[in-house]
XYZ file of C-alpha atoms in Angstrom:
63
model
C 216.872 174.778 103.689
C 218.163 173.932 100.041
C 217.516 170.310 99.014
C 220.190 168.293 97.141
C 219.202 166.761 93.756
C 219.195 163.100 93.447
C 221.347 161.890 90.693
C 219.895 159.437 87.868
C 222.031 156.761 89.173
C 220.766 157.230 92.921
C 217.209 157.285 91.725
C 217.590 154.117 89.633
C 219.188 152.193 92.614
C 216.530 153.566 94.994
C 213.851 152.289 92.572
C 215.779 148.553 92.062
C 215.805 148.512 96.193
C 212.130 149.363 96.614
C 211.136 146.696 93.993
C 213.071 144.142 95.599
C 211.790 144.814 99.028
C 208.240 144.639 97.698
C 208.822 141.300 95.950
C 210.450 139.956 99.032
C 207.361 141.298 101.220
C 204.946 139.960 98.937
C 206.619 136.313 98.676
C 206.795 136.547 102.384
C 203.043 137.249 102.658
C 201.948 134.663 100.274
C 203.717 131.994 101.946
C 203.077 133.107 105.552
C 201.430 130.407 107.949
C 198.405 132.837 108.197
C 197.805 132.786 104.512
C 198.194 128.990 104.215
C 195.548 128.822 107.087
C 193.212 131.069 105.348
C 193.722 129.308 101.824
C 192.875 125.821 103.590
C 189.937 126.891 105.553
C 188.529 128.546 102.410
C 188.895 125.415 100.470
C 187.227 123.379 103.343
C 184.475 125.937 104.204
C 184.056 128.473 101.276
C 181.217 130.198 102.995
C 183.226 130.993 106.297
C 182.791 134.615 107.702
C 185.699 136.780 107.835
C 185.472 137.177 111.405
C 185.519 133.468 111.881
C 188.351 132.998 109.587
C 190.568 135.615 111.452
C 189.803 133.864 114.905
C 190.570 130.460 113.418
C 194.074 131.373 111.652
C 195.268 134.286 114.051
C 198.027 133.210 116.508
C 196.560 132.742 120.126
C 199.507 134.274 121.880
C 200.138 137.745 122.275
C 203.638 139.260 122.343
């Protein structure tokens, strides 16, 4: 099965879309309620264990 070459324009478009999606995912991750909880818990209790932090900030409901 012969593959079709991708044009320079298509490659640039693919890279641009990938970068935009990465930026959006990063912003969502940084602003998520879980990360906000982690930051606040680390400020209040700097020596908290990672497991306790996950238990504290993870949602209690299961999907």
